[in-house]
Amino acid sequence: DVKVTQSSRYLVKRTGEKVFLECVQDMDHENMFWYRQDPGLGLRLIYFSYDVKMKEKGDIPEGYSVSREKKERFSLILESASTNQTSMYLCASSLGTSGDNEQFFGPGTRLTVL
Amino acid sequence: SQKIEQNSEALNIQEGKTATLTCNYTNYSPAYLQWYRQDPGRGPVFLLLIRENEKEKRKERLKVTFDTTLKQSLFHITASQPADSATYLCALEAGGFKTIFGAGTRLFVKA
């Protein structure tokens, strides 16, 4: 079974802190994604990566950056955390170069910014 | 702008009945559509994918239809069980590797 793990289930940070969220997948998937999920808004794509060192902006990239130095690891960085970045963050991965492959999600990180 | 709508109100049904969830979309012509299940505090889990040239797809007690003229997908769970209680997300291909997710519909199945 594909396993996607995220570094923390719960995280509390202060405004202005730099925050790192780590995601690791163990099935050699090419594509990796970062979403945030807020009530009533569904999952919104922040960034995605279709190869090592490649990244593409999603729908809401402002205030975030990403890093993919190794195929199995995709990191989300909040440069200067703000209270409106309090949310559930979900990482996902998918196989292959076409876009119609199912996505495998991690358990999520619930981030609170005070 | 592209938009996906799922019924934001929870769906309550009795065990054994068929649950039907709706996903409507506008300003899209997706090549495929996916349905996911999400339990509280957990990440979504893939259930089914249906392509634009498929009218219907089945997997055990699940059935999905895809009407590109109506721009609608219906997701059915037959012989529903309390264990089917969860939030169900509709997701559409949005070009390249991007997938757009709906906000989900919460299903409660009463014993």
mmCIF file with all atom_site columns, C-alpha atoms in Angstrom:
data_model
loop_
_atom_site.group_PDB
_atom_site.id
_atom_site.type_symbol
_atom_site.label_atom_id
_atom_site.label_alt_id
_atom_site.label_comp_id
_atom_site.label_asym_id
_atom_site.label_entity_id
_atom_site.label_seq_id
_atom_site.pdbx_PDB_ins_code
_atom_site.Cartn_x
_atom_site.Cartn_y
_atom_site.Cartn_z
_atom_site.occupancy
_atom_site.B_iso_or_equiv
_atom_site.pdbx_formal_charge
_atom_site.auth_seq_id
_atom_site.auth_comp_id
_atom_site.auth_asym_id
_atom_site.auth_atom_id
_atom_site.pdbx_PDB_model_num
ATOM 1   C CA . ASP A 1 1   ? 0.000   0.000  0.000   1.00 0.00 ? 1   ASP A CA 1
ATOM 2   C CA . VAL A 1 2   ? 1.061   3.531  -0.736  1.00 0.00 ? 2   VAL A CA 1
ATOM 3   C CA . LYS A 1 3   ? 1.941   5.437  2.342   1.00 0.00 ? 3   LYS A CA 1
ATOM 4   C CA . VAL A 1 4   ? 2.081   9.196  2.585   1.00 0.00 ? 4   VAL A CA 1
ATOM 5   C CA . THR A 1 5   ? 3.297   10.533 5.894   1.00 0.00 ? 5   THR A CA 1
ATOM 6   C CA . GLN A 1 6   ? 3.330   14.064 7.232   1.00 0.00 ? 6   GLN A CA 1
ATOM 7   C CA . SER A 1 7   ? 5.742   15.239 9.875   1.00 0.00 ? 7   SER A CA 1
ATOM 8   C CA . SER A 1 8   ? 3.177   16.443 12.413  1.00 0.00 ? 8   SER A CA 1
ATOM 9   C CA . ARG A 1 9   ? -0.516  15.866 13.073  1.00 0.00 ? 9   ARG A CA 1
ATOM 10  C CA . TYR A 1 10  ? -0.877  19.039 15.120  1.00 0.00 ? 10  TYR A CA 1
ATOM 11  C CA . LEU A 1 11  ? 1.256   22.158 15.144  1.00 0.00 ? 11  LEU A CA 1
ATOM 12  C CA . VAL A 1 12  ? 0.942   25.460 16.985  1.00 0.00 ? 12  VAL A CA 1
ATOM 13  C CA . LYS A 1 13  ? 3.055   28.409 15.851  1.00 0.00 ? 13  LYS A CA 1
ATOM 14  C CA . ARG A 1 14  ? 3.201   32.118 16.492  1.00 0.00 ? 14  ARG A CA 1
ATOM 15  C CA . THR A 1 15  ? 2.623   34.876 13.953  1.00 0.00 ? 15  THR A CA 1
ATOM 16  C CA . GLY A 1 16  ? 5.775   35.649 12.003  1.00 0.00 ? 16  GLY A CA 1
ATOM 17  C CA . GLU A 1 17  ? 7.444   32.284 12.575  1.00 0.00 ? 17  GLU A CA 1
ATOM 18  C CA . LYS A 1 18  ? 8.816   30.292 9.660   1.00 0.00 ? 18  LYS A CA 1
ATOM 19  C CA . VAL A 1 19  ? 7.023   26.962 9.470   1.00 0.00 ? 19  VAL A CA 1
ATOM 20  C CA . PHE A 1 20  ? 8.114   23.777 7.718   1.00 0.00 ? 20  PHE A CA 1
ATOM 21  C CA . LEU A 1 21  ? 5.657   21.013 6.886   1.00 0.00 ? 21  LEU A CA 1
ATOM 22  C CA . GLU A 1 22  ? 7.228   17.815 5.616   1.00 0.00 ? 22  GLU A CA 1
ATOM 23  C CA . CYS A 1 23  ? 5.659   15.119 3.469   1.00 0.00 ? 23  CYS A CA 1
ATOM 24  C CA . VAL A 1 24  ? 7.176   11.787 2.472   1.00 0.00 ? 24  VAL A CA 1
ATOM 25  C CA . GLN A 1 25  ? 5.757   9.127  0.145   1.00 0.00 ? 25  GLN A CA 1
ATOM 26  C CA . ASP A 1 26  ? 7.156   5.637  -0.216  1.00 0.00 ? 26  ASP A CA 1
ATOM 27  C CA . MET A 1 27  ? 5.907   4.520  -3.639  1.00 0.00 ? 27  MET A CA 1
ATOM 28  C CA . ASP A 1 28  ? 8.153   6.357  -6.068  1.00 0.00 ? 28  ASP A CA 1
ATOM 29  C CA . HIS A 1 29  ? 5.382   8.686  -7.251  1.00 0.00 ? 29  HIS A CA 1
ATOM 30  C CA . GLU A 1 30  ? 6.306   11.467 -9.645  1.00 0.00 ? 30  GLU A CA 1
ATOM 31  C CA . ASN A 1 31  ? 3.634   13.932 -8.581  1.00 0.00 ? 31  ASN A CA 1
ATOM 32  C CA . MET A 1 32  ? 3.206   15.507 -5.177  1.00 0.00 ? 32  MET A CA 1
ATOM 33  C CA . PHE A 1 33  ? 0.724   18.111 -4.000  1.00 0.00 ? 33  PHE A CA 1
ATOM 34  C CA . TRP A 1 34  ? 0.046   20.409 -1.077  1.00 0.00 ? 34  TRP A CA 1
ATOM 35  C CA . TYR A 1 35  ? -3.536  21.440 -0.262  1.00 0.00 ? 35  TYR A CA 1
ATOM 36  C CA . ARG A 1 36  ? -5.193  23.315 2.528   1.00 0.00 ? 36  ARG A CA 1
ATOM 37  C CA . GLN A 1 37  ? -8.685  22.414 3.658   1.00 0.00 ? 37  GLN A CA 1
ATOM 38  C CA . ASP A 1 38  ? -11.032 24.875 5.329   1.00 0.00 ? 38  ASP A CA 1
ATOM 39  C CA . PRO A 1 39  ? -14.692 24.345 6.255   1.00 0.00 ? 39  PRO A CA 1
ATOM 40  C CA . GLY A 1 40  ? -17.000 25.055 3.344   1.00 0.00 ? 40  GLY A CA 1
ATOM 41  C CA . LEU A 1 41  ? -14.135 25.669 0.934   1.00 0.00 ? 41  LEU A CA 1
ATOM 42  C CA . GLY A 1 42  ? -12.957 22.174 0.211   1.00 0.00 ? 42  GLY A CA 1
ATOM 43  C CA . LEU A 1 43  ? -9.383  21.381 -0.695  1.00 0.00 ? 43  LEU A CA 1
ATOM 44  C CA . ARG A 1 44  ? -7.484  24.207 -2.338  1.00 0.00 ? 44  ARG A CA 1
ATOM 45  C CA . LEU A 1 45  ? -4.234  23.532 -4.169  1.00 0.00 ? 45  LEU A CA 1
ATOM 46  C CA . ILE A 1 46  ? -1.253  25.493 -2.906  1.00 0.00 ? 46  ILE A CA 1
ATOM 47  C CA . TYR A 1 47  ? 1.606   24.017 -4.929  1.00 0.00 ? 47  TYR A CA 1
ATOM 48  C CA . PHE A 1 48  ? 2.398   20.850 -6.789  1.00 0.00 ? 48  PHE A CA 1
ATOM 49  C CA . SER A 1 49  ? 5.469   19.160 -8.186  1.00 0.00 ? 49  SER A CA 1
ATOM 50  C CA . TYR A 1 50  ? 5.697   16.708 -11.061 1.00 0.00 ? 50  TYR A CA 1
ATOM 51  C CA . ASP A 1 51  ? 9.401   15.971 -10.723 1.00 0.00 ? 51  ASP A CA 1
ATOM 52  C CA . VAL A 1 52  ? 12.362  16.554 -8.472  1.00 0.00 ? 52  VAL A CA 1
ATOM 53  C CA . LYS A 1 53  ? 13.232  20.243 -8.256  1.00 0.00 ? 53  LYS A CA 1
ATOM 54  C CA . MET A 1 54  ? 10.167  21.111 -10.339 1.00 0.00 ? 54  MET A CA 1
ATOM 55  C CA . LYS A 1 55  ? 7.267   23.039 -8.844  1.00 0.00 ? 55  LYS A CA 1
ATOM 56  C CA . GLU A 1 56  ? 4.137   24.747 -10.072 1.00 0.00 ? 56  GLU A CA 1
ATOM 57  C CA . LYS A 1 57  ? 1.877   27.221 -8.318  1.00 0.00 ? 57  LYS A CA 1
ATOM 58  C CA . GLY A 1 58  ? -1.605  26.121 -7.504  1.00 0.00 ? 58  GLY A CA 1
ATOM 59  C CA . ASP A 1 59  ? -4.580  28.342 -6.810  1.00 0.00 ? 59  ASP A CA 1
ATOM 60  C CA . ILE A 1 60  ? -3.406  29.912 -3.548  1.00 0.00 ? 60  ILE A CA 1
ATOM 61  C CA . PRO A 1 61  ? 0.416   30.050 -3.464  1.00 0.00 ? 61  PRO A CA 1
ATOM 62  C CA . GLU A 1 62  ? 0.733   33.433 -1.760  1.00 0.00 ? 62  GLU A CA 1
ATOM 63  C CA . GLY A 1 63  ? 2.588   33.230 1.522   1.00 0.00 ? 63  GLY A CA 1
ATOM 64  C CA . TYR A 1 64  ? 3.893   29.726 0.791   1.00 0.00 ? 64  TYR A CA 1
ATOM 65  C CA . SER A 1 65  ? 6.894   28.155 -0.893  1.00 0.00 ? 65  SER A CA 1
ATOM 66  C CA . VAL A 1 66  ? 7.882   24.553 -1.524  1.00 0.00 ? 66  VAL A CA 1
ATOM 67  C CA . SER A 1 67  ? 10.943  22.421 -1.919  1.00 0.00 ? 67  SER A CA 1
ATOM 68  C CA . ARG A 1 68  ? 11.435  19.074 -3.614  1.00 0.00 ? 68  ARG A CA 1
ATOM 69  C CA . GLU A 1 69  ? 15.055  18.027 -3.421  1.00 0.00 ? 69  GLU A CA 1
ATOM 70  C CA . LYS A 1 70  ? 14.308  14.288 -3.446  1.00 0.00 ? 70  LYS A CA 1
ATOM 71  C CA . LYS A 1 71  ? 11.578  12.406 -5.239  1.00 0.00 ? 71  LYS A CA 1
ATOM 72  C CA . GLU A 1 72  ? 9.977   11.074 -2.075  1.00 0.00 ? 72  GLU A CA 1
ATOM 73  C CA . ARG A 1 73  ? 9.911   14.325 -0.104  1.00 0.00 ? 73  ARG A CA 1
ATOM 74  C CA . PHE A 1 74  ? 7.910   17.511 -0.667  1.00 0.00 ? 74  PHE A CA 1
ATOM 75  C CA . SER A 1 75  ? 8.133   20.315 1.860   1.00 0.00 ? 75  SER A CA 1
ATOM 76  C CA . LEU A 1 76  ? 5.763   23.229 2.356   1.00 0.00 ? 76  LEU A CA 1
ATOM 77  C CA . ILE A 1 77  ? 7.196   26.379 3.877   1.00 0.00 ? 77  ILE A CA 1
ATOM 78  C CA . LEU A 1 78  ? 5.284   29.235 5.418   1.00 0.00 ? 78  LEU A CA 1
ATOM 79  C CA . GLU A 1 79  ? 7.780   32.065 5.207   1.00 0.00 ? 79  GLU A CA 1
ATOM 80  C CA . SER A 1 80  ? 6.130   34.183 7.887   1.00 0.00 ? 80  SER A CA 1
ATOM 81  C CA . ALA A 1 81  ? 3.108   32.513 9.420   1.00 0.00 ? 81  ALA A CA 1
ATOM 82  C CA . SER A 1 82  ? -0.070  34.535 9.758   1.00 0.00 ? 82  SER A CA 1
ATOM 83  C CA . THR A 1 83  ? -3.334  33.777 11.543  1.00 0.00 ? 83  THR A CA 1
ATOM 84  C CA . ASN A 1 84  ? -5.169  33.338 8.226   1.00 0.00 ? 84  ASN A CA 1
ATOM 85  C CA . GLN A 1 85  ? -2.917  30.365 7.522   1.00 0.00 ? 85  GLN A CA 1
ATOM 86  C CA . THR A 1 86  ? -4.528  28.443 10.356  1.00 0.00 ? 86  THR A CA 1
ATOM 87  C CA . SER A 1 87  ? -5.893  25.416 8.543   1.00 0.00 ? 87  SER A CA 1
ATOM 88  C CA . MET A 1 88  ? -5.643  21.695 7.843   1.00 0.00 ? 88  MET A CA 1
ATOM 89  C CA . TYR A 1 89  ? -2.780  20.990 5.450   1.00 0.00 ? 89  TYR A CA 1
ATOM 90  C CA . LEU A 1 90  ? -2.911  17.870 3.332   1.00 0.00 ? 90  LEU A CA 1
ATOM 91  C CA . CYS A 1 91  ? -0.140  16.375 1.240   1.00 0.00 ? 91  CYS A CA 1
ATOM 92  C CA . ALA A 1 92  ? -0.858  13.969 -1.618  1.00 0.00 ? 92  ALA A CA 1
ATOM 93  C CA . SER A 1 93  ? 1.032   12.024 -4.231  1.00 0.00 ? 93  SER A CA 1
ATOM 94  C CA . SER A 1 94  ? 0.126   10.342 -7.497  1.00 0.00 ? 94  SER A CA 1
ATOM 95  C CA . LEU A 1 95  ? 1.825   8.109  -9.983  1.00 0.00 ? 95  LEU A CA 1
ATOM 96  C CA . GLY A 1 96  ? 2.737   8.872  -13.541 1.00 0.00 ? 96  GLY A CA 1
ATOM 97  C CA . THR A 1 97  ? 2.812   11.715 -15.975 1.00 0.00 ? 97  THR A CA 1
ATOM 98  C CA . SER A 1 98  ? -0.889  11.897 -16.777 1.00 0.00 ? 98  SER A CA 1
ATOM 99  C CA . GLY A 1 99  ? -3.256  13.802 -14.575 1.00 0.00 ? 99  GLY A CA 1
ATOM 100 C CA . ASP A 1 100 ? -5.902  11.144 -14.172 1.00 0.00 ? 100 ASP A CA 1
ATOM 101 C CA . ASN A 1 101 ? -4.236  9.045  -11.544 1.00 0.00 ? 101 ASN A CA 1
ATOM 102 C CA . GLU A 1 102 ? -5.769  8.799  -8.105  1.00 0.00 ? 102 GLU A CA 1
ATOM 103 C CA . GLN A 1 103 ? -4.178  10.851 -5.398  1.00 0.00 ? 103 GLN A CA 1
ATOM 104 C CA . PHE A 1 104 ? -3.000  9.285  -2.153  1.00 0.00 ? 104 PHE A CA 1
ATOM 105 C CA . PHE A 1 105 ? -3.295  11.590 0.817   1.00 0.00 ? 105 PHE A CA 1
ATOM 106 C CA . GLY A 1 106 ? -1.435  11.856 4.061   1.00 0.00 ? 106 GLY A CA 1
ATOM 107 C CA . PRO A 1 107 ? -3.269  12.166 7.406   1.00 0.00 ? 107 PRO A CA 1
ATOM 108 C CA . GLY A 1 108 ? -2.999  15.946 7.429   1.00 0.00 ? 108 GLY A CA 1
ATOM 109 C CA . THR A 1 109 ? -1.383  18.532 9.686   1.00 0.00 ? 109 THR A CA 1
ATOM 110 C CA . ARG A 1 110 ? -3.668  20.810 11.642  1.00 0.00 ? 110 ARG A CA 1
ATOM 111 C CA . LEU A 1 111 ? -1.772  24.073 11.960  1.00 0.00 ? 111 LEU A CA 1
ATOM 112 C CA . THR A 1 112 ? -2.817  26.794 14.355  1.00 0.00 ? 112 THR A CA 1
ATOM 113 C CA . VAL A 1 113 ? -1.132  30.191 14.109  1.00 0.00 ? 113 VAL A CA 1
ATOM 114 C CA . LEU A 1 114 ? -1.564  32.369 17.175  1.00 0.00 ? 114 LEU A CA 1
ATOM 115 C CA . SER B 2 1   ? -14.579 30.999 -13.169 1.00 0.00 ? 1   SER B CA 1
ATOM 116 C CA . GLN B 2 2   ? -14.476 27.259 -12.660 1.00 0.00 ? 2   GLN B CA 1
ATOM 117 C CA . LYS B 2 3   ? -16.869 26.050 -10.013 1.00 0.00 ? 3   LYS B CA 1
ATOM 118 C CA . ILE B 2 4   ? -17.838 22.753 -8.386  1.00 0.00 ? 4   ILE B CA 1
ATOM 119 C CA . GLU B 2 5   ? -20.924 22.458 -6.237  1.00 0.00 ? 5   GLU B CA 1
ATOM 120 C CA . GLN B 2 6   ? -21.785 19.736 -3.809  1.00 0.00 ? 6   GLN B CA 1
ATOM 121 C CA . ASN B 2 7   ? -24.722 19.895 -1.459  1.00 0.00 ? 7   ASN B CA 1
ATOM 122 C CA . SER B 2 8   ? -23.408 21.544 1.680   1.00 0.00 ? 8   SER B CA 1
ATOM 123 C CA . GLU B 2 9   ? -26.272 20.187 3.758   1.00 0.00 ? 9   GLU B CA 1
ATOM 124 C CA . ALA B 2 10  ? -25.689 16.821 5.349   1.00 0.00 ? 10  ALA B CA 1
ATOM 125 C CA . LEU B 2 11  ? -27.576 13.862 3.969   1.00 0.00 ? 11  LEU B CA 1
ATOM 126 C CA . ASN B 2 12  ? -29.287 11.669 6.557   1.00 0.00 ? 12  ASN B CA 1
ATOM 127 C CA . ILE B 2 13  ? -30.580 8.272  5.489   1.00 0.00 ? 13  ILE B CA 1
ATOM 128 C CA . GLN B 2 14  ? -31.676 5.021  7.056   1.00 0.00 ? 14  GLN B CA 1
ATOM 129 C CA . GLU B 2 15  ? -29.503 1.935  6.941   1.00 0.00 ? 15  GLU B CA 1
ATOM 130 C CA . GLY B 2 16  ? -30.257 -0.229 3.914   1.00 0.00 ? 16  GLY B CA 1
ATOM 131 C CA . LYS B 2 17  ? -31.433 2.659  1.741   1.00 0.00 ? 17  LYS B CA 1
ATOM 132 C CA . THR B 2 18  ? -29.584 4.076  -1.260  1.00 0.00 ? 18  THR B CA 1
ATOM 133 C CA . ALA B 2 19  ? -27.674 7.298  -0.699  1.00 0.00 ? 19  ALA B CA 1
ATOM 134 C CA . THR B 2 20  ? -27.365 9.624  -3.685  1.00 0.00 ? 20  THR B CA 1
ATOM 135 C CA . LEU B 2 21  ? -24.913 12.512 -3.670  1.00 0.00 ? 21  LEU B CA 1
ATOM 136 C CA . THR B 2 22  ? -24.704 15.173 -6.360  1.00 0.00 ? 22  THR B CA 1
ATOM 137 C CA . CYS B 2 23  ? -21.784 17.016 -7.899  1.00 0.00 ? 23  CYS B CA 1
ATOM 138 C CA . ASN B 2 24  ? -22.456 19.867 -10.333 1.00 0.00 ? 24  ASN B CA 1
ATOM 139 C CA . TYR B 2 25  ? -19.859 21.882 -12.159 1.00 0.00 ? 25  TYR B CA 1
ATOM 140 C CA . THR B 2 26  ? -19.712 24.940 -14.385 1.00 0.00 ? 26  THR B CA 1
ATOM 141 C CA . ASN B 2 27  ? -17.139 26.347 -16.790 1.00 0.00 ? 27  ASN B CA 1
ATOM 142 C CA . TYR B 2 28  ? -15.355 23.022 -17.044 1.00 0.00 ? 28  TYR B CA 1
ATOM 143 C CA . SER B 2 29  ? -15.001 20.310 -19.620 1.00 0.00 ? 29  SER B CA 1
ATOM 144 C CA . PRO B 2 30  ? -13.205 17.727 -17.499 1.00 0.00 ? 30  PRO B CA 1
ATOM 145 C CA . ALA B 2 31  ? -11.803 14.608 -19.088 1.00 0.00 ? 31  ALA B CA 1
ATOM 146 C CA . TYR B 2 32  ? -12.464 12.665 -15.884 1.00 0.00 ? 32  TYR B CA 1
ATOM 147 C CA . LEU B 2 33  ? -14.044 12.948 -12.481 1.00 0.00 ? 33  LEU B CA 1
ATOM 148 C CA . GLN B 2 34  ? -13.122 11.290 -9.189  1.00 0.00 ? 34  GLN B CA 1
ATOM 149 C CA . TRP B 2 35  ? -14.892 10.607 -5.926  1.00 0.00 ? 35  TRP B CA 1
ATOM 150 C CA . TYR B 2 36  ? -13.129 10.432 -2.564  1.00 0.00 ? 36  TYR B CA 1
ATOM 151 C CA . ARG B 2 37  ? -14.218 9.555  0.946   1.00 0.00 ? 37  ARG B CA 1
ATOM 152 C CA . GLN B 2 38  ? -12.958 11.519 3.947   1.00 0.00 ? 38  GLN B CA 1
ATOM 153 C CA . ASP B 2 39  ? -13.395 10.552 7.577   1.00 0.00 ? 39  ASP B CA 1
ATOM 154 C CA . PRO B 2 40  ? -13.070 13.181 10.347  1.00 0.00 ? 40  PRO B CA 1
ATOM 155 C CA . GLY B 2 41  ? -9.457  14.137 11.019  1.00 0.00 ? 41  GLY B CA 1
ATOM 156 C CA . ARG B 2 42  ? -8.090  12.061 8.154   1.00 0.00 ? 42  ARG B CA 1
ATOM 157 C CA . GLY B 2 43  ? -7.017  12.585 4.567   1.00 0.00 ? 43  GLY B CA 1
ATOM 158 C CA . PRO B 2 44  ? -9.342  11.743 1.653   1.00 0.00 ? 44  PRO B CA 1
ATOM 159 C CA . VAL B 2 45  ? -9.284  8.237  0.234   1.00 0.00 ? 45  VAL B CA 1
ATOM 160 C CA . PHE B 2 46  ? -9.876  7.582  -3.467  1.00 0.00 ? 46  PHE B CA 1
ATOM 161 C CA . LEU B 2 47  ? -12.991 5.601  -4.371  1.00 0.00 ? 47  LEU B CA 1
ATOM 162 C CA . LEU B 2 48  ? -13.749 5.800  -8.093  1.00 0.00 ? 48  LEU B CA 1
ATOM 163 C CA . LEU B 2 49  ? -12.700 7.523  -11.302 1.00 0.00 ? 49  LEU B CA 1
ATOM 164 C CA . ILE B 2 50  ? -15.000 7.947  -14.292 1.00 0.00 ? 50  ILE B CA 1
ATOM 165 C CA . ARG B 2 51  ? -13.957 9.320  -17.681 1.00 0.00 ? 51  ARG B CA 1
ATOM 166 C CA . GLU B 2 52  ? -15.936 11.622 -19.945 1.00 0.00 ? 52  GLU B CA 1
ATOM 167 C CA . ASN B 2 53  ? -16.698 8.820  -22.399 1.00 0.00 ? 53  ASN B CA 1
ATOM 168 C CA . GLU B 2 54  ? -18.104 6.577  -19.626 1.00 0.00 ? 54  GLU B CA 1
ATOM 169 C CA . LYS B 2 55  ? -21.701 7.056  -18.556 1.00 0.00 ? 55  LYS B CA 1
ATOM 170 C CA . GLU B 2 56  ? -21.554 4.858  -15.489 1.00 0.00 ? 56  GLU B CA 1
ATOM 171 C CA . LYS B 2 57  ? -19.029 3.057  -13.306 1.00 0.00 ? 57  LYS B CA 1
ATOM 172 C CA . ARG B 2 58  ? -19.590 0.551  -10.503 1.00 0.00 ? 58  ARG B CA 1
ATOM 173 C CA . LYS B 2 59  ? -17.511 -0.811 -7.678  1.00 0.00 ? 59  LYS B CA 1
ATOM 174 C CA . GLU B 2 60  ? -19.194 -3.133 -5.200  1.00 0.00 ? 60  GLU B CA 1
ATOM 175 C CA . ARG B 2 61  ? -22.025 -1.075 -3.620  1.00 0.00 ? 61  ARG B CA 1
ATOM 176 C CA . LEU B 2 62  ? -20.871 2.153  -5.272  1.00 0.00 ? 62  LEU B CA 1
ATOM 177 C CA . LYS B 2 63  ? -22.108 3.564  -8.557  1.00 0.00 ? 63  LYS B CA 1
ATOM 178 C CA . VAL B 2 64  ? -21.064 6.797  -10.263 1.00 0.00 ? 64  VAL B CA 1
ATOM 179 C CA . THR B 2 65  ? -22.645 8.452  -13.272 1.00 0.00 ? 65  THR B CA 1
ATOM 180 C CA . PHE B 2 66  ? -21.172 11.250 -15.356 1.00 0.00 ? 66  PHE B CA 1
ATOM 181 C CA . ASP B 2 67  ? -23.398 13.412 -17.562 1.00 0.00 ? 67  ASP B CA 1
ATOM 182 C CA . THR B 2 68  ? -21.253 15.871 -19.516 1.00 0.00 ? 68  THR B CA 1
ATOM 183 C CA . THR B 2 69  ? -24.332 17.527 -21.015 1.00 0.00 ? 69  THR B CA 1
ATOM 184 C CA . LEU B 2 70  ? -25.868 18.289 -17.625 1.00 0.00 ? 70  LEU B CA 1
ATOM 185 C CA . LYS B 2 71  ? -22.386 18.861 -16.160 1.00 0.00 ? 71  LYS B CA 1
ATOM 186 C CA . GLN B 2 72  ? -23.269 16.599 -13.293 1.00 0.00 ? 72  GLN B CA 1
ATOM 187 C CA . SER B 2 73  ? -22.094 13.468 -11.539 1.00 0.00 ? 73  SER B CA 1
ATOM 188 C CA . LEU B 2 74  ? -24.200 11.347 -9.209  1.00 0.00 ? 74  LEU B CA 1
ATOM 189 C CA . PHE B 2 75  ? -22.648 9.089  -6.591  1.00 0.00 ? 75  PHE B CA 1
ATOM 190 C CA . HIS B 2 76  ? -24.795 6.248  -5.240  1.00 0.00 ? 76  HIS B CA 1
ATOM 191 C CA . ILE B 2 77  ? -24.197 3.951  -2.286  1.00 0.00 ? 77  ILE B CA 1
ATOM 192 C CA . THR B 2 78  ? -26.658 1.062  -2.288  1.00 0.00 ? 78  THR B CA 1
ATOM 193 C CA . ALA B 2 79  ? -27.612 -0.909 0.817   1.00 0.00 ? 79  ALA B CA 1
ATOM 194 C CA . SER B 2 80  ? -26.002 1.806  2.927   1.00 0.00 ? 80  SER B CA 1
ATOM 195 C CA . GLN B 2 81  ? -24.458 0.972  6.289   1.00 0.00 ? 81  GLN B CA 1
ATOM 196 C CA . PRO B 2 82  ? -23.538 3.134  9.305   1.00 0.00 ? 82  PRO B CA 1
ATOM 197 C CA . ALA B 2 83  ? -19.877 2.557  8.349   1.00 0.00 ? 83  ALA B CA 1
ATOM 198 C CA . ASP B 2 84  ? -20.557 4.521  5.153   1.00 0.00 ? 84  ASP B CA 1
ATOM 199 C CA . SER B 2 85  ? -21.012 7.680  7.229   1.00 0.00 ? 85  SER B CA 1
ATOM 200 C CA . ALA B 2 86  ? -18.338 10.117 6.070   1.00 0.00 ? 86  ALA B CA 1
ATOM 201 C CA . THR B 2 87  ? -17.806 13.156 3.870   1.00 0.00 ? 87  THR B CA 1
ATOM 202 C CA . TYR B 2 88  ? -17.687 12.458 0.146   1.00 0.00 ? 88  TYR B CA 1
ATOM 203 C CA . LEU B 2 89  ? -15.685 14.720 -2.155  1.00 0.00 ? 89  LEU B CA 1
ATOM 204 C CA . CYS B 2 90  ? -16.077 15.167 -5.869  1.00 0.00 ? 90  CYS B CA 1
ATOM 205 C CA . ALA B 2 91  ? -12.933 16.087 -7.828  1.00 0.00 ? 91  ALA B CA 1
ATOM 206 C CA . LEU B 2 92  ? -12.515 17.205 -11.438 1.00 0.00 ? 92  LEU B CA 1
ATOM 207 C CA . GLU B 2 93  ? -9.558  17.273 -13.775 1.00 0.00 ? 93  GLU B CA 1
ATOM 208 C CA . ALA B 2 94  ? -8.654  20.907 -14.372 1.00 0.00 ? 94  ALA B CA 1
ATOM 209 C CA . GLY B 2 95  ? -5.846  20.619 -16.903 1.00 0.00 ? 95  GLY B CA 1
ATOM 210 C CA . GLY B 2 96  ? -2.308  19.300 -16.557 1.00 0.00 ? 96  GLY B CA 1
ATOM 211 C CA . PHE B 2 97  ? -1.830  17.667 -13.202 1.00 0.00 ? 97  PHE B CA 1
ATOM 212 C CA . LYS B 2 98  ? -4.362  19.812 -11.417 1.00 0.00 ? 98  LYS B CA 1
ATOM 213 C CA . THR B 2 99  ? -7.476  18.451 -9.780  1.00 0.00 ? 99  THR B CA 1
ATOM 214 C CA . ILE B 2 100 ? -10.167 20.711 -8.356  1.00 0.00 ? 100 ILE B CA 1
ATOM 215 C CA . PHE B 2 101 ? -12.056 19.399 -5.319  1.00 0.00 ? 101 PHE B CA 1
ATOM 216 C CA . GLY B 2 102 ? -15.555 20.209 -4.179  1.00 0.00 ? 102 GLY B CA 1
ATOM 217 C CA . ALA B 2 103 ? -16.271 21.065 -0.551  1.00 0.00 ? 103 ALA B CA 1
ATOM 218 C CA . GLY B 2 104 ? -17.895 17.689 0.027   1.00 0.00 ? 104 GLY B CA 1
ATOM 219 C CA . THR B 2 105 ? -21.209 16.375 1.289   1.00 0.00 ? 105 THR B CA 1
ATOM 220 C CA . ARG B 2 106 ? -21.469 14.783 4.698   1.00 0.00 ? 106 ARG B CA 1
ATOM 221 C CA . LEU B 2 107 ? -23.447 11.535 4.821   1.00 0.00 ? 107 LEU B CA 1
ATOM 222 C CA . PHE B 2 108 ? -24.965 10.082 7.992   1.00 0.00 ? 108 PHE B CA 1
ATOM 223 C CA . VAL B 2 109 ? -26.396 6.573  7.854   1.00 0.00 ? 109 VAL B CA 1
ATOM 224 C CA . LYS B 2 110 ? -28.612 5.698  10.817  1.00 0.00 ? 110 LYS B CA 1
ATOM 225 C CA . ALA B 2 111 ? -28.884 2.163  12.093  1.00 0.00 ? 111 ALA B CA 1
#
